Short mmCIF file of C-alpha atoms and ligand atoms in Angstrom, two decimals:
data_model
loop_
_atom_site.label_atom_id
_atom_site.label_comp_id
_atom_site.label_asym_id
_atom_site.label_seq_id
_atom_site.Cartn_x
_atom_site.Cartn_y
_atom_site.Cartn_z
CA UNK T 1 2.29 -12.68 17.31
CA UNK T 2 0.96 -9.37 15.94
CA UNK T 3 -1.42 -9.97 12.98
CA UNK T 4 0.74 -8.12 10.44
CA UNK T 5 3.91 -9.95 11.49
CA UNK T 6 2.08 -13.27 11.33
CA UNK T 7 1.15 -12.73 7.68
CA UNK T 8 4.65 -11.47 6.87
CA UNK T 9 5.86 -14.78 8.29
CA UNK T 10 3.89 -16.54 5.55
CA UNK T 11 0.72 -17.39 7.46
CA UNK T 12 -2.60 -16.77 5.78
CA UNK T 13 -5.12 -14.96 8.00
CA UNK T 14 -8.88 -15.38 7.74
CA UNK T 15 -9.34 -11.62 8.10
CA UNK T 16 -6.32 -9.97 6.51
CA UNK T 17 -4.50 -7.32 8.54
CA UNK T 18 -5.03 -3.84 7.12
CA UNK T 19 -3.15 -0.55 6.96
CA UNK T 20 -3.24 2.19 4.32
CA UNK T 21 -0.39 3.89 2.52
CA UNK T 22 -0.32 7.55 3.57
CA UNK T 23 -2.81 6.78 6.33
CA UNK T 24 -1.58 9.85 8.24
CA UNK T 25 -2.22 12.95 6.17
CA UNK T 26 -4.41 15.63 4.75
CA UNK T 27 -7.73 13.70 4.68
CA UNK T 28 -7.72 13.85 8.50
CA UNK T 29 -8.90 17.16 10.04
CA UNK T 30 -6.67 16.57 13.07
CA UNK T 31 -3.64 16.28 10.75
CA UNK T 32 -4.53 19.57 9.03
CA UNK T 33 -4.86 21.17 12.45
CA UNK T 34 -1.44 19.91 13.61
CA UNK T 35 0.15 20.87 10.30
CA UNK T 36 -1.40 24.38 10.22
CA UNK T 37 0.80 25.38 13.14
CA UNK T 38 3.94 24.29 11.25
CA UNK T 39 4.17 25.61 7.74
CA UNK T 40 7.51 24.01 6.87
CA UNK T 41 6.77 20.38 5.98
CA UNK T 42 10.35 19.18 6.44
CA UNK T 43 10.64 20.74 9.89
CA UNK T 44 7.32 19.11 10.69
CA UNK T 45 8.62 15.68 9.57
CA UNK T 46 11.83 16.14 11.54
CA UNK T 47 10.19 17.23 14.81
CA UNK T 48 9.99 13.96 16.71
CA UNK T 49 6.99 14.93 18.86
CA UNK T 50 4.94 16.19 15.89
CA UNK T 51 5.91 13.21 13.72
CA UNK T 52 4.96 10.83 16.53
CA UNK T 53 1.60 12.57 16.97
CA UNK T 54 0.86 12.45 13.22
CA UNK T 55 1.84 8.75 13.12
CA UNK T 56 -0.63 7.92 15.86
CA UNK T 57 -3.59 9.99 14.61
CA UNK T 58 -5.06 7.35 12.26
CA UNK T 59 -4.72 4.71 15.00
CA UNK T 60 -6.73 6.79 17.41
CA UNK T 61 -9.61 6.73 14.92
CA UNK T 62 -9.37 3.30 13.33
CA UNK T 63 -8.57 -0.27 14.20
CA UNK T 64 -5.60 -0.53 11.83
CA UNK T 65 -2.94 -3.23 12.17
CA UNK T 66 0.07 -1.02 11.54
CA UNK T 67 1.43 2.46 12.10
CA UNK T 68 3.85 3.84 9.51
CA UNK T 69 6.30 6.34 10.94
CA UNK T 70 5.41 9.84 9.77
CA UNK T 71 8.19 11.21 7.55
CA UNK T 72 8.85 11.48 3.83
CA UNK T 73 11.11 9.71 1.33
CA UNK T 74 12.61 13.12 0.45
CA UNK T 75 14.22 13.65 3.86
CA UNK T 76 17.15 11.72 2.32
CA UNK T 77 18.04 14.29 -0.39
CA UNK T 78 17.57 16.94 2.29
CA UNK T 79 20.02 15.11 4.57
CA UNK T 80 22.53 14.99 1.71
CA UNK T 81 22.40 18.78 1.55
CA UNK T 82 20.25 19.16 -1.58
CA UNK T 83 18.03 22.25 -1.45
CA UNK T 84 14.39 21.20 -1.16
CA UNK T 85 11.09 22.86 -0.40
CA UNK T 86 7.54 21.57 -0.25
CA UNK T 87 5.16 24.05 -1.84
CA UNK T 88 1.44 23.80 -1.16
CA UNK T 89 -0.56 22.35 -4.06
CA UNK T 90 2.65 21.90 -6.04
CA UNK T 91 4.61 19.32 -4.10
CA UNK T 92 8.35 19.06 -3.61
CA UNK T 93 10.77 21.40 -5.45
CA UNK T 94 14.46 20.45 -5.34
CA UNK T 95 17.50 22.16 -6.81
CA UNK T 96 17.97 19.63 -9.66
CA UNK T 97 21.14 17.62 -10.17
CA UNK T 98 21.32 18.37 -13.89
CA UNK T 99 25.04 17.60 -14.46
CA UNK T 100 27.32 14.84 -13.18
CA UNK T 101 29.44 17.56 -11.47
CA UNK T 102 26.46 18.35 -9.26
CA UNK T 103 26.81 14.99 -7.53
CA UNK T 104 29.92 16.36 -5.81
CA UNK T 105 27.65 18.77 -3.92
CA UNK T 106 26.06 15.88 -2.03
CA UNK T 107 27.33 15.31 1.49
CA UNK T 108 27.10 11.54 1.93
CA UNK T 109 27.86 11.80 5.63
CA UNK T 110 24.93 14.14 6.18
CA UNK T 111 22.45 11.31 6.71
CA UNK T 112 22.96 11.52 10.47
CA UNK T 113 21.11 14.84 10.31
CA UNK T 114 17.80 13.08 9.75
CA UNK T 115 18.41 9.66 11.26
CA UNK T 116 18.48 10.85 14.85
CA UNK T 117 15.15 12.72 14.47
CA UNK T 118 13.34 9.85 12.79
CA UNK T 119 14.67 7.40 15.37
CA UNK T 120 13.51 9.61 18.20
CA UNK T 121 10.03 9.71 16.65
CA UNK T 122 10.05 5.90 16.37
CA UNK T 123 10.99 5.66 20.03
CA UNK T 124 8.10 7.95 21.04
CA UNK T 125 5.59 6.02 18.91
CA UNK T 126 6.75 2.63 20.22
CA UNK T 127 6.04 3.75 23.78
CA UNK T 128 2.41 4.48 22.88
CA UNK T 129 1.55 1.69 20.46
CA UNK T 130 -0.99 -0.99 21.34
CA UNK T 131 0.49 -4.52 21.66
CA UNK T 132 -1.23 -5.73 18.48
CA UNK T 133 -0.09 -2.86 16.23
CA UNK T 134 3.09 -3.17 14.16
CA UNK T 135 5.37 -0.20 13.48
CA UNK T 136 6.56 0.18 9.88
CA UNK T 137 9.68 2.14 8.93
CA UNK T 138 10.27 3.17 5.32
CA UNK T 139 12.46 4.77 2.70
CA UNK T 140 12.34 5.55 -1.01
CA UNK T 141 14.16 3.11 -3.29
CA UNK T 142 17.15 4.44 -5.25
CA UNK T 143 15.42 4.93 -8.62
CA UNK T 144 12.54 6.98 -7.18
CA UNK T 145 14.90 9.11 -5.08
CA UNK T 146 17.16 9.68 -8.10
CA UNK T 147 14.07 10.73 -10.11
CA UNK T 148 13.23 13.57 -7.72
CA UNK T 149 16.87 14.52 -7.19
CA UNK T 150 17.59 14.89 -10.92
CA UNK T 151 14.23 16.13 -12.18
CA UNK T 152 13.78 18.52 -9.23
CA UNK T 153 10.00 18.09 -9.04
CA UNK T 154 7.18 15.61 -9.59
CA UNK T 155 6.64 14.44 -13.16
CA UNK T 156 4.58 11.92 -15.08
CA UNK T 157 7.53 10.27 -16.79
CA UNK T 158 10.72 11.67 -15.18
CA UNK T 159 12.27 12.07 -18.63
CA UNK T 160 15.02 14.41 -17.36
CA UNK T 161 16.13 11.67 -14.98
CA UNK T 162 16.17 9.17 -17.85
CA UNK T 163 18.07 11.61 -20.08
CA UNK T 164 20.71 12.02 -17.33
CA UNK T 165 20.97 8.23 -16.97
CA UNK T 166 21.43 7.65 -20.72
CA UNK T 167 23.85 10.53 -21.19
CA UNK T 168 25.98 9.86 -18.11
CA UNK T 169 25.49 6.17 -17.25
CA UNK T 170 28.52 5.96 -14.94
CA UNK T 171 27.54 8.99 -12.86
CA UNK T 172 23.96 7.68 -12.70
CA UNK T 173 25.15 4.27 -11.56
CA UNK T 174 27.27 5.88 -8.84
CA UNK T 175 24.25 7.86 -7.66
CA UNK T 176 22.07 4.70 -7.49
CA UNK T 177 24.79 2.79 -5.62
CA UNK T 178 25.42 5.52 -3.08
CA UNK T 179 21.70 5.96 -2.51
CA UNK T 180 21.33 2.22 -1.95
CA UNK T 181 24.08 2.29 0.64
CA UNK T 182 22.82 5.17 2.70
CA UNK T 183 19.24 3.95 2.39
CA UNK T 184 20.31 0.64 3.90
CA UNK T 185 22.03 2.49 6.78
CA UNK T 186 18.94 4.61 7.27
CA UNK T 187 16.65 1.57 7.38
CA UNK T 188 18.97 -0.30 9.75
CA UNK T 189 18.87 2.72 12.08
CA UNK T 190 15.05 2.62 11.98
CA UNK T 191 15.05 -1.06 12.99
CA UNK T 192 17.56 -0.27 15.77
CA UNK T 193 15.12 2.34 17.04
CA UNK T 194 12.14 -0.05 17.01
CA UNK T 195 10.70 -0.35 13.49
CA UNK T 196 9.41 -3.93 13.08
CA UNK T 197 8.78 -3.98 9.33
CA UNK T 198 10.25 -1.90 6.49
CA UNK T 199 8.65 -0.73 3.26
CA UNK T 200 10.65 0.43 0.25
CA UNK T 201 8.70 2.83 -1.98
CA UNK T 202 9.70 2.72 -5.65
CA UNK T 203 6.75 4.82 -6.75
CA UNK T 204 8.15 5.50 -10.23
CA UNK T 205 9.29 1.96 -11.13
CA UNK T 206 6.49 2.00 -13.73
CA UNK T 207 8.26 4.55 -15.93
CA UNK T 208 11.55 2.66 -16.16
CA UNK T 209 12.23 1.36 -19.69
CA UNK T 210 12.13 -2.43 -19.70
CA UNK T 211 15.75 -2.52 -20.90
CA UNK T 212 16.84 -0.85 -17.65
CA UNK T 213 14.51 -2.41 -15.10
CA UNK T 214 17.25 -4.69 -13.83
CA UNK T 215 20.00 -2.06 -13.19
CA UNK T 216 17.74 0.77 -12.04
CA UNK T 217 15.15 -1.06 -9.93
CA UNK T 218 16.08 -4.66 -9.16
CA UNK T 219 19.80 -4.26 -8.50
CA UNK T 220 19.66 -1.27 -6.10
CA UNK T 221 16.73 -2.89 -4.24
CA UNK T 222 18.59 -6.18 -3.99
CA UNK T 223 21.58 -4.34 -2.49
CA UNK T 224 19.44 -2.53 0.08
CA UNK T 225 17.68 -5.76 1.11
CA UNK T 226 20.96 -7.66 1.33
CA UNK T 227 22.61 -5.00 3.49
CA UNK T 228 19.63 -4.69 5.83
CA UNK T 229 19.46 -8.48 6.16
CA UNK T 230 23.15 -8.67 7.08
CA UNK T 231 22.23 -6.71 10.23
CA UNK T 232 18.64 -7.93 10.67
CA UNK T 233 18.06 -11.24 8.86
CA UNK T 234 14.49 -11.55 10.11
CA UNK T 235 13.09 -8.08 9.55
CA UNK T 236 10.33 -8.28 6.93
CA UNK T 237 10.78 -5.92 3.97
CA UNK T 238 7.85 -4.98 1.73
CA UNK T 239 8.78 -3.86 -1.80
CA UNK T 240 6.56 -1.49 -3.79
CA UNK T 241 7.78 -1.23 -7.39
CA UNK T 242 4.62 0.61 -8.39
CA UNK T 243 3.12 -0.09 -11.83
CA UNK T 244 5.95 -2.32 -13.02
CA UNK T 245 3.47 -4.91 -14.41
CA UNK T 246 4.89 -8.36 -15.07
CA UNK T 247 8.26 -7.25 -13.66
CA UNK T 248 6.73 -7.86 -10.22
CA UNK T 249 7.68 -11.51 -10.69
CA UNK T 250 11.39 -10.92 -11.28
CA UNK T 251 11.35 -8.28 -8.58
CA UNK T 252 10.08 -10.85 -6.06
CA UNK T 253 12.45 -13.58 -7.16
CA UNK T 254 15.60 -11.48 -7.41
CA UNK T 255 15.49 -8.78 -4.73
CA UNK T 256 14.93 -10.88 -1.61
CA UNK T 257 11.97 -8.81 -0.37
CA UNK T 258 9.58 -10.58 1.99
CA UNK T 259 6.39 -9.20 0.48
CA UNK T 260 5.11 -7.25 -2.50
CA UNK T 261 2.83 -4.24 -2.40
CA UNK T 262 0.70 -4.40 -5.56
CA UNK T 263 -0.57 -1.34 -7.42
CA UNK T 264 -4.08 -0.78 -8.72
CA UNK T 265 -3.36 -1.52 -12.38
CA UNK T 266 -1.94 -5.01 -11.92
CA UNK T 267 -3.99 -8.03 -13.00
CA UNK T 268 -4.62 -9.55 -9.58
CA UNK T 269 -5.52 -13.00 -10.90
CA UNK T 270 -2.18 -13.08 -12.74
CA UNK T 271 -0.46 -11.85 -9.58
CA UNK T 272 -1.79 -14.58 -7.27
CA UNK T 273 -1.19 -17.28 -9.88
CA UNK T 274 2.23 -16.23 -11.10
CA UNK T 275 3.68 -14.96 -7.82
CA UNK T 276 2.38 -18.04 -6.07
CA UNK T 277 -0.01 -19.10 -3.29
CA UNK T 278 2.80 -18.70 -0.76
CA UNK T 279 3.74 -15.16 -1.80
CA UNK T 280 2.95 -12.46 0.75
CA UNK T 281 0.94 -9.86 -1.16
CA UNK T 282 -0.29 -6.42 -0.12
CA UNK T 283 -2.68 -4.04 -1.85
CA UNK T 284 -4.23 -3.10 -4.19
CA UNK T 285 -7.37 -0.96 -3.92
CA UNK T 286 -7.62 2.04 -6.22
CA UNK T 287 -7.56 5.11 -3.91
CA UNK T 288 -10.48 6.74 -5.81
CA UNK T 289 -12.71 3.81 -4.83
CA UNK T 290 -12.19 4.76 -1.19
CA UNK T 291 -13.07 8.37 -2.02
CA UNK T 292 -16.24 7.24 -3.80
CA UNK T 293 -17.25 4.56 -1.27
CA UNK T 294 -20.62 2.82 -1.58
CA UNK T 295 -21.37 -0.21 -3.70
CA UNK T 296 -18.40 0.22 -6.04
CA UNK T 297 -16.09 -0.02 -3.04
CA UNK T 298 -17.91 -3.05 -1.64
CA UNK T 299 -17.75 -4.96 -4.90
CA UNK T 300 -14.07 -4.24 -5.38
CA UNK T 301 -13.15 -5.19 -1.81
CA UNK T 302 -15.03 -8.47 -2.29
CA UNK T 303 -13.20 -9.13 -5.54
CA UNK T 304 -9.78 -8.41 -4.06
CA UNK T 305 -10.43 -10.64 -1.04
CA UNK T 306 -11.58 -13.48 -3.30
CA UNK T 307 -8.46 -13.31 -5.41
CA UNK T 308 -5.73 -12.28 -2.98
CA UNK T 309 -6.86 -13.69 0.35
CA UNK T 310 -6.18 -17.21 -0.94
CA UNK T 311 -2.65 -16.86 0.47
CA UNK T 312 -0.83 -14.56 2.92
CA UNK T 313 -2.40 -11.15 2.30
CA UNK T 314 -2.33 -7.63 3.78
CA UNK T 315 -5.16 -5.33 2.82
CA UNK T 316 -3.99 -1.92 1.57
CA UNK T 317 -4.44 0.59 -1.23
CA UNK T 318 -2.63 0.44 -4.57
CA UNK T 319 -1.14 3.90 -3.85
CA UNK T 320 -1.46 6.56 -1.14
CA UNK T 321 -4.80 7.64 0.28
CA UNK T 322 -6.11 10.81 -1.43
CA UNK T 323 -6.65 14.05 0.51
CA UNK T 324 -10.32 14.16 -0.57
CA UNK T 325 -11.10 10.80 1.09
CA UNK T 326 -13.99 11.08 3.59
CA UNK T 327 -12.62 9.75 6.91
CA UNK T 328 -15.87 7.79 7.45
CA UNK T 329 -15.09 5.70 4.35
CA UNK T 330 -11.94 4.38 6.01
CA UNK T 331 -14.04 3.18 8.94
CA UNK T 332 -16.51 1.57 6.50
CA UNK T 333 -13.67 -0.16 4.70
CA UNK T 334 -12.25 -1.72 7.86
CA UNK T 335 -15.70 -2.98 8.90
CA UNK T 336 -16.37 -4.28 5.41
CA UNK T 337 -13.18 -6.35 5.35
CA UNK T 338 -14.06 -7.78 8.74
CA UNK T 339 -17.67 -8.56 7.86
CA UNK T 340 -16.87 -10.10 4.50
CA UNK T 341 -14.22 -12.42 5.91
CA UNK T 342 -15.95 -13.46 9.12
CA UNK T 343 -19.31 -14.36 7.58
CA UNK T 344 -18.05 -17.13 5.34
CA UNK T 345 -19.43 -15.14 2.41
CA UNK T 346 -16.26 -15.66 0.51
O1 CP3 Q 1 1.13 8.03 6.62
C1 CP3 Q 1 2.14 7.74 5.94
O2 CP3 Q 1 2.09 6.98 4.96
C2 CP3 Q 1 3.51 8.25 6.38
C3 CP3 Q 1 4.01 9.40 5.73
C4 CP3 Q 1 4.45 9.50 4.28
C5 CP3 Q 1 4.44 10.75 3.61
N1 CP3 Q 1 5.04 10.58 2.40
C6 CP3 Q 1 3.92 12.00 4.19
C7 CP3 Q 1 3.59 13.13 3.29
C8 CP3 Q 1 4.98 8.55 3.39
C9 CP3 Q 1 5.16 7.04 3.56
C10 CP3 Q 1 5.39 9.25 2.22
C11 CP3 Q 1 6.05 8.61 1.07
C12 CP3 Q 1 6.31 9.40 -0.15
N2 CP3 Q 1 6.65 10.74 -0.24
C13 CP3 Q 1 6.37 8.85 -1.46
C14 CP3 Q 1 6.17 7.38 -1.80
C15 CP3 Q 1 4.73 6.99 -1.82
C16 CP3 Q 1 3.93 7.63 -2.91
O3 CP3 Q 1 2.95 8.31 -2.55
O4 CP3 Q 1 4.23 7.43 -4.09
C17 CP3 Q 1 6.67 9.90 -2.35
C18 CP3 Q 1 6.80 9.78 -3.85
C19 CP3 Q 1 6.85 11.08 -1.58
C20 CP3 Q 1 7.23 12.44 -2.06
C21 CP3 Q 1 6.22 13.46 -1.77
N3 CP3 Q 1 5.90 13.92 -0.49
C22 CP3 Q 1 5.40 14.17 -2.68
C23 CP3 Q 1 5.43 13.95 -4.18
C24 CP3 Q 1 4.60 15.04 -1.95
C25 CP3 Q 1 3.62 16.06 -2.49
C26 CP3 Q 1 2.41 15.45 -3.04
C27 CP3 Q 1 1.56 14.79 -1.98
O5 CP3 Q 1 1.22 13.62 -2.12
O6 CP3 Q 1 1.24 15.47 -1.01
C28 CP3 Q 1 4.88 14.84 -0.57
C29 CP3 Q 1 4.26 15.54 0.58
C30 CP3 Q 1 3.73 14.72 1.71
N4 CP3 Q 1 4.32 13.60 2.22
C31 CP3 Q 1 2.57 15.01 2.47
C32 CP3 Q 1 2.47 14.02 3.46
C33 CP3 Q 1 1.42 13.91 4.54
C34 CP3 Q 1 1.65 16.21 2.30
C35 CP3 Q 1 2.35 17.41 2.80
C36 CP3 Q 1 1.48 18.33 3.59
O7 CP3 Q 1 1.11 18.06 4.74
O8 CP3 Q 1 1.20 19.40 3.03
#
């Protein structure tokens, strides 16, 4: 069995499998080169040949255990007909859904517009993947998608999205439910096409008020997982409710996800103890440590292995790789993990 799938099936590995969130991207000169010929990011994501090439770029350089299909969580609002643009150095800009009436603009049948492209990219990647590498499909969870759709741009706290939810709870609930449904369809289509593992990114779970963590994060995620499992009971699903602190425990118990991706602020000792020795955990290196490299990186990798590699564990970052990361540091990291776990040092 492929190393990543083995761990996701609850087996501890001596050397944990490793992949990195946002492993394809702007820190790689070959990505910048490919991207420079295509200035519209969404067209780039939705061109199967380009997406397949970008997916495979990090694997041509490094001995990583997984490929994650190159796309973006915001292809979903695009598919629903929401106006969206990616502006350099600014990020995504969407026409915000600022009133409940605006929800009527969304075309819930539009999802087909992106599914076929992403599935074609998956098909192309699968044909070129080495037999030990696992292909990961992904989507944004409902809360994080709703954040961008309502706010219209990145934010530290997504307070406009919260204001919408408090002012119009019914409309907000409908939005979360509909997003959960089409996200499940979208993920099922990715598995049909060849994705072997799924990751659900809830990047803004950390700014949900505690009072609403259940309806905004847990419940929509539980629905997505349940629907995917009705079609594919065995497909592993990794949940990433970033920066939700102690809520990770309820999230694991109540959503049905197979594994948890931990962020870089979580107390890892708490995590391994409270989530359990059997829990499949992924993470949680601070992305700046990979930028900095050197001794700080070595010490932190050692610490994370000591704490987390006591059960099923997948090495990863606590959030996406930063564009300023020197590509050589990724190579160093992979060698470091291997050396530290094969020399009985730990
Ligand atoms: O290698 C991979 O991980 C696959 C590709 C991938 C991208 N985005 C490509 C991308 C994945 C898994 C994502 C997920 C994503 N997209 C998330 C969840 C994870 C996270 O980082 O929190 C979110 C919130 C988004 C939305 C998004 N896309 C933002 C806010 C931005 C702009 C800021 C940024 O990080 O660049 C993007 C653009 C984006 N998505 C780029 C890439 C490679 C850069 C675009 C470019 O090439 O100019």
